[in-house]
CSV table of C-alpha atoms in Angstrom, one decimal:
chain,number,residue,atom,x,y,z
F,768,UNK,CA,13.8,-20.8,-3.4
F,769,UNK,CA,12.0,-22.3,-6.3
F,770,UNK,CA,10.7,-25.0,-4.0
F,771,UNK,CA,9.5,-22.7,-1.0
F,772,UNK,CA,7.6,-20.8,-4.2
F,773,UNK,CA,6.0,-23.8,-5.0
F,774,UNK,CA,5.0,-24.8,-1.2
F,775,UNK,CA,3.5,-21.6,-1.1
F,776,UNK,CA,1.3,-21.6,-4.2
F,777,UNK,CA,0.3,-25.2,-3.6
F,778,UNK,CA,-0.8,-24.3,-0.1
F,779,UNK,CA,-3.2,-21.3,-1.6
F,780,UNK,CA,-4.3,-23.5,-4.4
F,781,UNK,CA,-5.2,-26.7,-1.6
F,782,UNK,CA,-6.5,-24.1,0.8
F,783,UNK,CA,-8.8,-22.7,-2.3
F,784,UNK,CA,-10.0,-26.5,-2.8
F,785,UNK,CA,-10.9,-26.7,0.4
F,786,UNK,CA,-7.9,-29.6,1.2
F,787,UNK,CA,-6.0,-27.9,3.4
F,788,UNK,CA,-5.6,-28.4,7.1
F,789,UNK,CA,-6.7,-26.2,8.6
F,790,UNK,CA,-3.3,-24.8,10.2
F,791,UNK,CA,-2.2,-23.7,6.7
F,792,UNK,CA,-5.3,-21.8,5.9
F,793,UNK,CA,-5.2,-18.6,8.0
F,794,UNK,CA,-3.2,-17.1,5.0
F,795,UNK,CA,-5.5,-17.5,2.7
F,796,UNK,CA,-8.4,-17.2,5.0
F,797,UNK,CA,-9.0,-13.4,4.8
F,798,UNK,CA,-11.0,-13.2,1.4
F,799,UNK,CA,-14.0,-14.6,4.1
F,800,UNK,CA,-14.2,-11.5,5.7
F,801,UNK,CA,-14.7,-9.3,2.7
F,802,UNK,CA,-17.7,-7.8,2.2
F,803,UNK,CA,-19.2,-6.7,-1.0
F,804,UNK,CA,-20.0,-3.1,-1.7
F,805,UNK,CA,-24.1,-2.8,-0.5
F,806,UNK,CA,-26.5,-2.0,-4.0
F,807,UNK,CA,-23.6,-0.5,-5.6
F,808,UNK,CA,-21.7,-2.0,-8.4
F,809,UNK,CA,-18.4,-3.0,-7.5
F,810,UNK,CA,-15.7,-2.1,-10.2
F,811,UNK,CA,-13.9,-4.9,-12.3
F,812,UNK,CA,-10.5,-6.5,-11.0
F,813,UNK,CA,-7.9,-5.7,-14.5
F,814,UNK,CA,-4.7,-7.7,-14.8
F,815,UNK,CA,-1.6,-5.7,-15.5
F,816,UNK,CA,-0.4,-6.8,-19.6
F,817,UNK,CA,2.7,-4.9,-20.1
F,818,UNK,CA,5.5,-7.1,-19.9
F,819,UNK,CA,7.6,-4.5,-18.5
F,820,UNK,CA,6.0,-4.2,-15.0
F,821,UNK,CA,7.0,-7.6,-13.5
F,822,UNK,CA,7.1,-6.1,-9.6
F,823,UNK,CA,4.5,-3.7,-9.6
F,824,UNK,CA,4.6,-2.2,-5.6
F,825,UNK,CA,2.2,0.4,-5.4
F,826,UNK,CA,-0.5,1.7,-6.8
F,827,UNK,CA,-2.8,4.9,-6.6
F,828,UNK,CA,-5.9,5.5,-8.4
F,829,UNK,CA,-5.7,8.7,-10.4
F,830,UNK,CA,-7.3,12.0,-10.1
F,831,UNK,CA,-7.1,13.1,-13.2
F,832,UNK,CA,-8.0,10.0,-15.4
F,833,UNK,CA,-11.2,8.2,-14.2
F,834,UNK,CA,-10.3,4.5,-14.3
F,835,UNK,CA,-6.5,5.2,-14.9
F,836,UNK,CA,-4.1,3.8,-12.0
F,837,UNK,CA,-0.6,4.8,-11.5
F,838,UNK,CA,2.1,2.3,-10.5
F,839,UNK,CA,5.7,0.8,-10.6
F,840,UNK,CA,8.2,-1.4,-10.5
F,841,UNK,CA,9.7,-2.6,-7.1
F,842,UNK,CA,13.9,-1.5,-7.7
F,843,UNK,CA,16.4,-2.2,-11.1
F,844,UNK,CA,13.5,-0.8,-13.5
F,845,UNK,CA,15.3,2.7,-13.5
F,846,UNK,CA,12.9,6.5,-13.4
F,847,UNK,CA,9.6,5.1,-14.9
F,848,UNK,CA,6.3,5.0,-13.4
F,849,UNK,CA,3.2,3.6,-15.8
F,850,UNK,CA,-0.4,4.7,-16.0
F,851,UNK,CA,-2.4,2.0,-16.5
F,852,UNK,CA,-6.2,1.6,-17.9
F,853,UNK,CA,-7.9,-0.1,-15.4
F,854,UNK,CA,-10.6,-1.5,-18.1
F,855,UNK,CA,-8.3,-3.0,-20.3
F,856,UNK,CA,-4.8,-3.8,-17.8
F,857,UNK,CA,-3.0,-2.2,-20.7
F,858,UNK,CA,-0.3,0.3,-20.1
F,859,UNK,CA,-1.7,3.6,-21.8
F,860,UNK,CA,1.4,6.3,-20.9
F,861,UNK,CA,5.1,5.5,-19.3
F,862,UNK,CA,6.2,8.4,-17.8
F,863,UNK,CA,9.8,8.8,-17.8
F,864,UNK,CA,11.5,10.8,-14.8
F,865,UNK,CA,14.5,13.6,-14.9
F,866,UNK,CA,16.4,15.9,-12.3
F,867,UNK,CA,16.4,12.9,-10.1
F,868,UNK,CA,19.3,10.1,-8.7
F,869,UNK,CA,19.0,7.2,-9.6
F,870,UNK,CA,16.3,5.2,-8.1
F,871,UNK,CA,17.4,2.6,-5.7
F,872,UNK,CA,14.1,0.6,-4.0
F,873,UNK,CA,10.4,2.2,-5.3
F,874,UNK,CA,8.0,1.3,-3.1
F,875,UNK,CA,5.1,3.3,-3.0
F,876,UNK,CA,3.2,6.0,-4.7
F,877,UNK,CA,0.2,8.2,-3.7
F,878,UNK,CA,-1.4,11.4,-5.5
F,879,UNK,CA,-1.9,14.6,-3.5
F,880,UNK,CA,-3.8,17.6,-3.4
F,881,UNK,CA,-2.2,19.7,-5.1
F,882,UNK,CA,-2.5,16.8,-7.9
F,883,UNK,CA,1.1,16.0,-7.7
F,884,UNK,CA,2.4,12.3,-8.1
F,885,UNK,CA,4.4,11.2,-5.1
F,886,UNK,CA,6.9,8.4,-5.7
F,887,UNK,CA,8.3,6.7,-2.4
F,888,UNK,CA,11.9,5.7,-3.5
F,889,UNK,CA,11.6,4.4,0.8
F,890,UNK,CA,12.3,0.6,0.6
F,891,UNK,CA,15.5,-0.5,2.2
F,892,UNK,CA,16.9,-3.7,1.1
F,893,UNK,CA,19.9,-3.9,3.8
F,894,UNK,CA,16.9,-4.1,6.5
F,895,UNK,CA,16.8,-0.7,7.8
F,896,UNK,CA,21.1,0.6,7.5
F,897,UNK,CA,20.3,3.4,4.7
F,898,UNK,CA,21.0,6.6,6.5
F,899,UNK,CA,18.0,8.7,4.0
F,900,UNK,CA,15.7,7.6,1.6
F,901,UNK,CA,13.9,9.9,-1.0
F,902,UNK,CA,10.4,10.9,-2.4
F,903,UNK,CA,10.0,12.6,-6.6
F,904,UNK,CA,7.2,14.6,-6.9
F,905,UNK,CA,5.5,15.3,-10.4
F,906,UNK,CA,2.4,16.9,-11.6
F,907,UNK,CA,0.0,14.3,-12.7
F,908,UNK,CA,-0.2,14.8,-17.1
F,909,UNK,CA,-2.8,16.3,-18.3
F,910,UNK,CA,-2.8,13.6,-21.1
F,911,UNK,CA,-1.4,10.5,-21.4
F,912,UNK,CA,1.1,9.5,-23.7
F,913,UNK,CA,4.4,8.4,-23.0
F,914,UNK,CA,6.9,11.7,-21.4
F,915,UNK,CA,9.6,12.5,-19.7
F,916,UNK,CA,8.8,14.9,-16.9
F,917,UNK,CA,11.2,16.7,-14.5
F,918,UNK,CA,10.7,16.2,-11.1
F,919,UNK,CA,11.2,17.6,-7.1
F,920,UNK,CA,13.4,15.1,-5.2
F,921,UNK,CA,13.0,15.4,-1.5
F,922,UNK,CA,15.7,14.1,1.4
F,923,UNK,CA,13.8,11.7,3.8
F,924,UNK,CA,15.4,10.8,7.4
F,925,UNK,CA,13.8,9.2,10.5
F,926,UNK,CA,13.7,10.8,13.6
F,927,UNK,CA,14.8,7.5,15.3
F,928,UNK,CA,16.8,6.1,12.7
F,929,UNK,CA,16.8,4.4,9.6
F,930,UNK,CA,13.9,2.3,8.3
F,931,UNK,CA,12.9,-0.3,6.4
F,932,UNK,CA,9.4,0.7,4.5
F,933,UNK,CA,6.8,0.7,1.6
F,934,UNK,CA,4.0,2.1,2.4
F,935,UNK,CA,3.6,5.6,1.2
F,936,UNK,CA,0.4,8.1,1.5
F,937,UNK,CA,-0.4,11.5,1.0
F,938,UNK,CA,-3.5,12.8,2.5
F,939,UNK,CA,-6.0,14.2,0.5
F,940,UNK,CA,-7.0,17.4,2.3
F,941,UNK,CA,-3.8,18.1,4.1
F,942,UNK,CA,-1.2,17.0,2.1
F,943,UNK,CA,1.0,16.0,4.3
F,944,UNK,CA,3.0,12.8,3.6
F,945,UNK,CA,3.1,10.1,6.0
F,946,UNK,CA,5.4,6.7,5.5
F,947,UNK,CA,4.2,3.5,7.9
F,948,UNK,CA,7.3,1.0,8.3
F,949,UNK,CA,7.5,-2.6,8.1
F,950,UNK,CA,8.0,-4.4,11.6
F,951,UNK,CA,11.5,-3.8,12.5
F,952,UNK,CA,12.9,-4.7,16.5
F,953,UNK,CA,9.1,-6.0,16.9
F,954,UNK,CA,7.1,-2.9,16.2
F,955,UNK,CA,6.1,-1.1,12.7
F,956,UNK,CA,5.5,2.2,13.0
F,957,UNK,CA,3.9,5.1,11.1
F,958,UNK,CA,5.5,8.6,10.2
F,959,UNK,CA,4.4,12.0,9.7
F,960,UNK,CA,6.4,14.5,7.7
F,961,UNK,CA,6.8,18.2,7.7
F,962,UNK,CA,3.6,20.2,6.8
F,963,UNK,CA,5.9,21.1,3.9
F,964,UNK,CA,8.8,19.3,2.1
F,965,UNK,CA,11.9,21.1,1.5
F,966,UNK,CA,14.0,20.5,-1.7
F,967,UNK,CA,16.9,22.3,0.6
F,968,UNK,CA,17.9,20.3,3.7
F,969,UNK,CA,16.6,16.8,5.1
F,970,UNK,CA,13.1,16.1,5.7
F,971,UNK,CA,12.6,14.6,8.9
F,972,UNK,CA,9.9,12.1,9.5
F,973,UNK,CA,8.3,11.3,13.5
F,974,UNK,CA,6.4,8.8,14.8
F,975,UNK,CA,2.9,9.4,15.6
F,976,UNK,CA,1.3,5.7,15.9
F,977,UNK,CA,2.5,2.5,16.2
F,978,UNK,CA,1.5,-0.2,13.6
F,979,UNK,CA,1.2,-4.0,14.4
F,980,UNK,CA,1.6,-5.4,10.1
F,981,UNK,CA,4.1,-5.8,7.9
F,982,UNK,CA,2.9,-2.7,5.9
F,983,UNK,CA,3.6,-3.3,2.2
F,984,UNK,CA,1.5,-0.6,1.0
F,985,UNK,CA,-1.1,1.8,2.3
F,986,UNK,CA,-3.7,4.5,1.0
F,987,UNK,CA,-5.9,7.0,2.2
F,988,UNK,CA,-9.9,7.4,1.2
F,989,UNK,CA,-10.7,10.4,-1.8
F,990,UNK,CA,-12.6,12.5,1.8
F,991,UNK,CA,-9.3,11.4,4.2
F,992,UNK,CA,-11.5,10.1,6.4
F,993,UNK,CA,-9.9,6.6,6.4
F,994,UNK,CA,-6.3,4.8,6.3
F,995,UNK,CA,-6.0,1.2,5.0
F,996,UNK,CA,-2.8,-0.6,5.3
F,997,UNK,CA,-2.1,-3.7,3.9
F,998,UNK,CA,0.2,-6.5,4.3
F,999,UNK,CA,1.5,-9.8,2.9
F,1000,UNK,CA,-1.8,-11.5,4.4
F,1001,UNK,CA,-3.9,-8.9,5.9
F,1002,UNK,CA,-5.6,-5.5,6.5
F,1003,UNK,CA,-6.5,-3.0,8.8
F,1004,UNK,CA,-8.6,-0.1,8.3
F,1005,UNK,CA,-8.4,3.2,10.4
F,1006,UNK,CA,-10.5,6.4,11.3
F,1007,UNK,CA,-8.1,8.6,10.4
F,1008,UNK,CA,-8.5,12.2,12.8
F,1009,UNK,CA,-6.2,15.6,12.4
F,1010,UNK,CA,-7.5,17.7,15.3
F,1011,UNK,CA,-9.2,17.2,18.7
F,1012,UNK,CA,-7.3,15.2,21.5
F,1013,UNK,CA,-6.3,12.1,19.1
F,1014,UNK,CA,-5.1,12.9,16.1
F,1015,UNK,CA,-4.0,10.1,13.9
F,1016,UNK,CA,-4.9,6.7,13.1
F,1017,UNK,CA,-7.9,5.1,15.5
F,1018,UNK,CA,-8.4,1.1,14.4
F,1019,UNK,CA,-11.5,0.3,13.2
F,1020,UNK,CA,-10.4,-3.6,13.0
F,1021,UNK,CA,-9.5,-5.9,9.7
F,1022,UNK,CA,-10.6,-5.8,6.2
F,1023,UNK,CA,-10.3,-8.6,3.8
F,1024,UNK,CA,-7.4,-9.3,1.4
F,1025,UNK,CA,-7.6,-11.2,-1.8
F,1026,UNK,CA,-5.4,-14.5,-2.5
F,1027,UNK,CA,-2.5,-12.7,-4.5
F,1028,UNK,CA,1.1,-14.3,-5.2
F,1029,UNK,CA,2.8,-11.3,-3.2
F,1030,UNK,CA,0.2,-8.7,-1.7
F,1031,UNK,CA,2.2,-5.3,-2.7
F,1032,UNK,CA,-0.5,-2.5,-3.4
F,1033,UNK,CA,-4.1,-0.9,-2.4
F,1034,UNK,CA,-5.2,2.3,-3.8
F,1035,UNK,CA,-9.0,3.3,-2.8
F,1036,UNK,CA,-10.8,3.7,-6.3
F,1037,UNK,CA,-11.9,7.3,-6.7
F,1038,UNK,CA,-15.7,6.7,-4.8
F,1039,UNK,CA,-14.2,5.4,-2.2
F,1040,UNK,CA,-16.0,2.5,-1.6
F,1041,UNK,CA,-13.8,-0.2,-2.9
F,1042,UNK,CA,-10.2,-1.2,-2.5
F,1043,UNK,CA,-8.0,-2.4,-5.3
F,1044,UNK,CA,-5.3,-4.8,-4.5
F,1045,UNK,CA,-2.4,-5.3,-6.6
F,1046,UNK,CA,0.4,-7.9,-6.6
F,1047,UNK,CA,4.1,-8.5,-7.7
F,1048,UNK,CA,4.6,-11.2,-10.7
F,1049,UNK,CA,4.0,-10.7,-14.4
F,1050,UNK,CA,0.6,-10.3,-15.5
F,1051,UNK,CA,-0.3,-9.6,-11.9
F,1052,UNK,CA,-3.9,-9.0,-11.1
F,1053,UNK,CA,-5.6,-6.0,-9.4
F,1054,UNK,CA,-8.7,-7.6,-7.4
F,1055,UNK,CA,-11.2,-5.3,-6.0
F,1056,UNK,CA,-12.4,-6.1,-2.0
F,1057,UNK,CA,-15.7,-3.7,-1.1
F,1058,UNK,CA,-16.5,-2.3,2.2
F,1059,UNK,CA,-19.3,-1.5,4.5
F,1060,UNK,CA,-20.5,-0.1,7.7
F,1061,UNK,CA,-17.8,1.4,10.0
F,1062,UNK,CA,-15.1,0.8,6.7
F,1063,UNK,CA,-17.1,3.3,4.6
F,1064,UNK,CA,-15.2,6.7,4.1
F,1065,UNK,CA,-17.8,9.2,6.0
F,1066,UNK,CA,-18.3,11.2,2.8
F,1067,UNK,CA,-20.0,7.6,1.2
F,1068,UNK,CA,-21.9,7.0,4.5
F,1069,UNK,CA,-23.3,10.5,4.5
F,1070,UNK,CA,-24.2,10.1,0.5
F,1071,UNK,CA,-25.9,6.9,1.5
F,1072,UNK,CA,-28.0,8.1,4.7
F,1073,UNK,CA,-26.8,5.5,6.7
F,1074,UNK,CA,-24.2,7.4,9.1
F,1075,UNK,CA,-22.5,4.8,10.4
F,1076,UNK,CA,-19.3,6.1,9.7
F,1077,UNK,CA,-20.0,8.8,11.8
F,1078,UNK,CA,-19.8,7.1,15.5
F,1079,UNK,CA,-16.5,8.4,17.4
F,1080,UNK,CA,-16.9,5.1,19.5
F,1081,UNK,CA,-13.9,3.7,17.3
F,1082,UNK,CA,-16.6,1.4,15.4
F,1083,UNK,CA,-17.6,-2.1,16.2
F,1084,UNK,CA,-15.0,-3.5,13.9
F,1085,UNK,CA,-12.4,-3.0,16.3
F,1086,UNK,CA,-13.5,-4.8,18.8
F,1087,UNK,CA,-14.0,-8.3,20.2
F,1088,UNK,CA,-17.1,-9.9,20.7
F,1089,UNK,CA,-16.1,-10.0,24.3
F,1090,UNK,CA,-15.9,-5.9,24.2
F,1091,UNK,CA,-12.2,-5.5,24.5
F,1092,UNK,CA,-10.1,-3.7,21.6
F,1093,UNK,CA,-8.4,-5.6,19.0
F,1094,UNK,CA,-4.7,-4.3,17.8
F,1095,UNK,CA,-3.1,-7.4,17.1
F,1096,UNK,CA,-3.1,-7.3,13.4
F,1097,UNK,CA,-3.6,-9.5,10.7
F,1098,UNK,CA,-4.3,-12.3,13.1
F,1099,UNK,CA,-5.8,-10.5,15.6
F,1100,UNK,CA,-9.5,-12.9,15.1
F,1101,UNK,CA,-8.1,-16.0,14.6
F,1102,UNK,CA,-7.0,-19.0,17.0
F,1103,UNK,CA,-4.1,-20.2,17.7
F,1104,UNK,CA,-4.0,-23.1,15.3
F,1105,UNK,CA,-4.3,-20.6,12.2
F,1106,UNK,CA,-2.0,-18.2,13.8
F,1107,UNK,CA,0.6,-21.0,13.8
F,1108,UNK,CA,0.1,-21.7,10.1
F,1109,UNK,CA,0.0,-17.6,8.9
F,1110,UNK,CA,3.5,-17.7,10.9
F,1111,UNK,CA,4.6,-20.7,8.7
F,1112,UNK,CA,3.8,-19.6,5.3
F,1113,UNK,CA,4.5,-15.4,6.7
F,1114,UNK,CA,8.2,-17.0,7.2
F,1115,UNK,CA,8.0,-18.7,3.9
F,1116,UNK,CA,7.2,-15.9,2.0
F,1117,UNK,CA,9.3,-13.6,3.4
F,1118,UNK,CA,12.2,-15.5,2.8
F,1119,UNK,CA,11.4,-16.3,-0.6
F,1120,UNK,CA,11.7,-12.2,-0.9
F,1121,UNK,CA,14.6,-11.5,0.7
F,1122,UNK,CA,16.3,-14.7,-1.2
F,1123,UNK,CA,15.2,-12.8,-4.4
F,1124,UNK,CA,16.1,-9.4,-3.2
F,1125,UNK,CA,20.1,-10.1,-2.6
F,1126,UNK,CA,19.9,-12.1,-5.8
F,1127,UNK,CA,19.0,-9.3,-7.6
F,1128,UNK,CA,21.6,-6.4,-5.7
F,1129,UNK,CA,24.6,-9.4,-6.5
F,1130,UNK,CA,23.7,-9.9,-10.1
């Protein structure tokens, strides 16, 4: 294991030099396609200090604390999730969580409408077998100090059976809660849930879209007007739509990804113009990746004049330059050769986290 950790770093570090073949880089490669935020300043990247978040796998940018992000460890940390100041990396409130189970695989966390926390408690080590998963519910403190809080545990099932996932969003407006799998039988998928969660019976969740990634973590724009879901390597960024004939997710093409040790989080900052990425590992590092044109939430391209969120032709980032529609994923723009090395280092990777994974559940 330690050996394929090391293969994997020195293949970011070489590709970073500019040494690497060029086989090897497409992992690396996406940071290219980022574009800064246009004659706005672009908020600071922050590295998370406290010694005690060592797997941090989601994140979500608070309502209630301007530069305060919420996050938590991946599974074994028991109830906690941590506010963190986004200035400093420094933990300013641990918030302790009571009237639930115990937490078995935390994977992502989102903030609602109603100003609620949600906590996805949705991973599934055993690849998809557990027959529910759960989501806790609290309302986001009014200051921050280190509490204990009681919070709503909700029953999660699949309408087609278990799943294996981590990405967890609320959306802004509606607050409905929607889950996106990782790829499981060849396909990922995203879920919608009830228009309300019951603390009663079993919540069942129902495909509405597929999803070509290895979702790790996903988030929703501050005006709902967008869905970003992010991978081990790569991005996509949708239009998101409730009514008319297509509801749902409509892709609007790739967004670029930082070089992280293990791409976990995003959380939109609270402008919406900017998406923070966060990463598993001690002192992990939050990195901030702008966007533009067709990316831009339609609230920030209405604020700047420009409109260009505001086309219904699905945006020019989602297609070729030939004109055809591009769903492939995170290597939907790149040739074979870097296909073939993503695939290596993908396979790397993701056995280096499953190795660590059944590690942890034996020990």
């Amino acid at each position: 294991m330690r050996s394929l950790l090391c293969a994997a770093g020195a293949a970011g570090i070489l590709w970073a030099a500019g040494t690497v073949p060029a086989a090897a880089a497409p992992a690396a490669a996406a940071p290219a396609v980022a574009v800064p935020a246009a004659a706005h300043d672009e908020p600071d990247g922050f590295t998370i200090s406290d010694p005690r978040i060592t797997e941090s796998s989601g994140l979500a940018a608070s309502h209630a604390h301007p530069g305060i992000y919420w996050t938590h460890n991946d599974s074994d940390d028991g109830p906690y999730v941590y506010a963190v100041d986004g200035r400093t990396g420094r933990t300013v409130a641990r918030i302790t969580l009571r009237g639930i189970g115990k937490p078995r695989d935390v994977e992502g966390i989102s903030i609602g409408p109603d100003g609620a926390v949600y906590v996805g408690d949705i991973g599934d080590n055993l690849g998809g077998t557990w027959n529910h998963v759960w989501i806790y519910r609290f309302p986001e403190p009014r200051q921050l100090h280190d509490a204990t809080v009681t919070a709503t545990q909700y029953t999660v099932t699949y309408a087609d059976g278990p799943r294996d996932a981590e990405a967890l969003m609320v959306h802004p407006k509606t607050g409905r809660v929607y889950i996106a799998s990782k790829k499981q039988d060849g396909s990922g998928a995203l879920y919608e849930g009830p228009g309300r969660l019951s603390t009663t019976g079993t919540n069942t969740f129902r495909k509405v879209a597929p999803v070509d990634l290895w979702a790790t973590d996903g988030a929703f724009s501050p005006d709902g007007t967008r869905l970003v879901l992010r991978g081990y390597f790569g991005a996509r960024i949708y239009r998101w739509r409730d009514g008319g004939g297509h509801p749902g997710p409509q892709d609007l093409g790739s967004v670029g990804v930082p070089i992280q040790r293990q791409g976990e989080s995003v959380s939109f900052t609270p402008d919406g113009r900017t998406l923070m990425y966060g990463s598993e590992g001690r002192d992990s590092d939050v990195t901030p990746v702008g966007l533009s044109g067709d990316q831009l939430p339609e609230s920030v391209a209405e604020r700047d004049g420009s409109g260009e969120a505001d086309r219904g032709d699905g945006g020019e980032g989602a297609k070729h330059p030939d004109g055809k529609g591009s769903s492939e994923g995170e290597g939907a723009d790149l040739n074979p050769s870097f296909v073939k090395g993503a695939l290596v280092l993908a396979l790397a990777t993701g056995l280096v986290v499953a190795v660590r994974r059944l590690l942890r559940r034996r020990s």
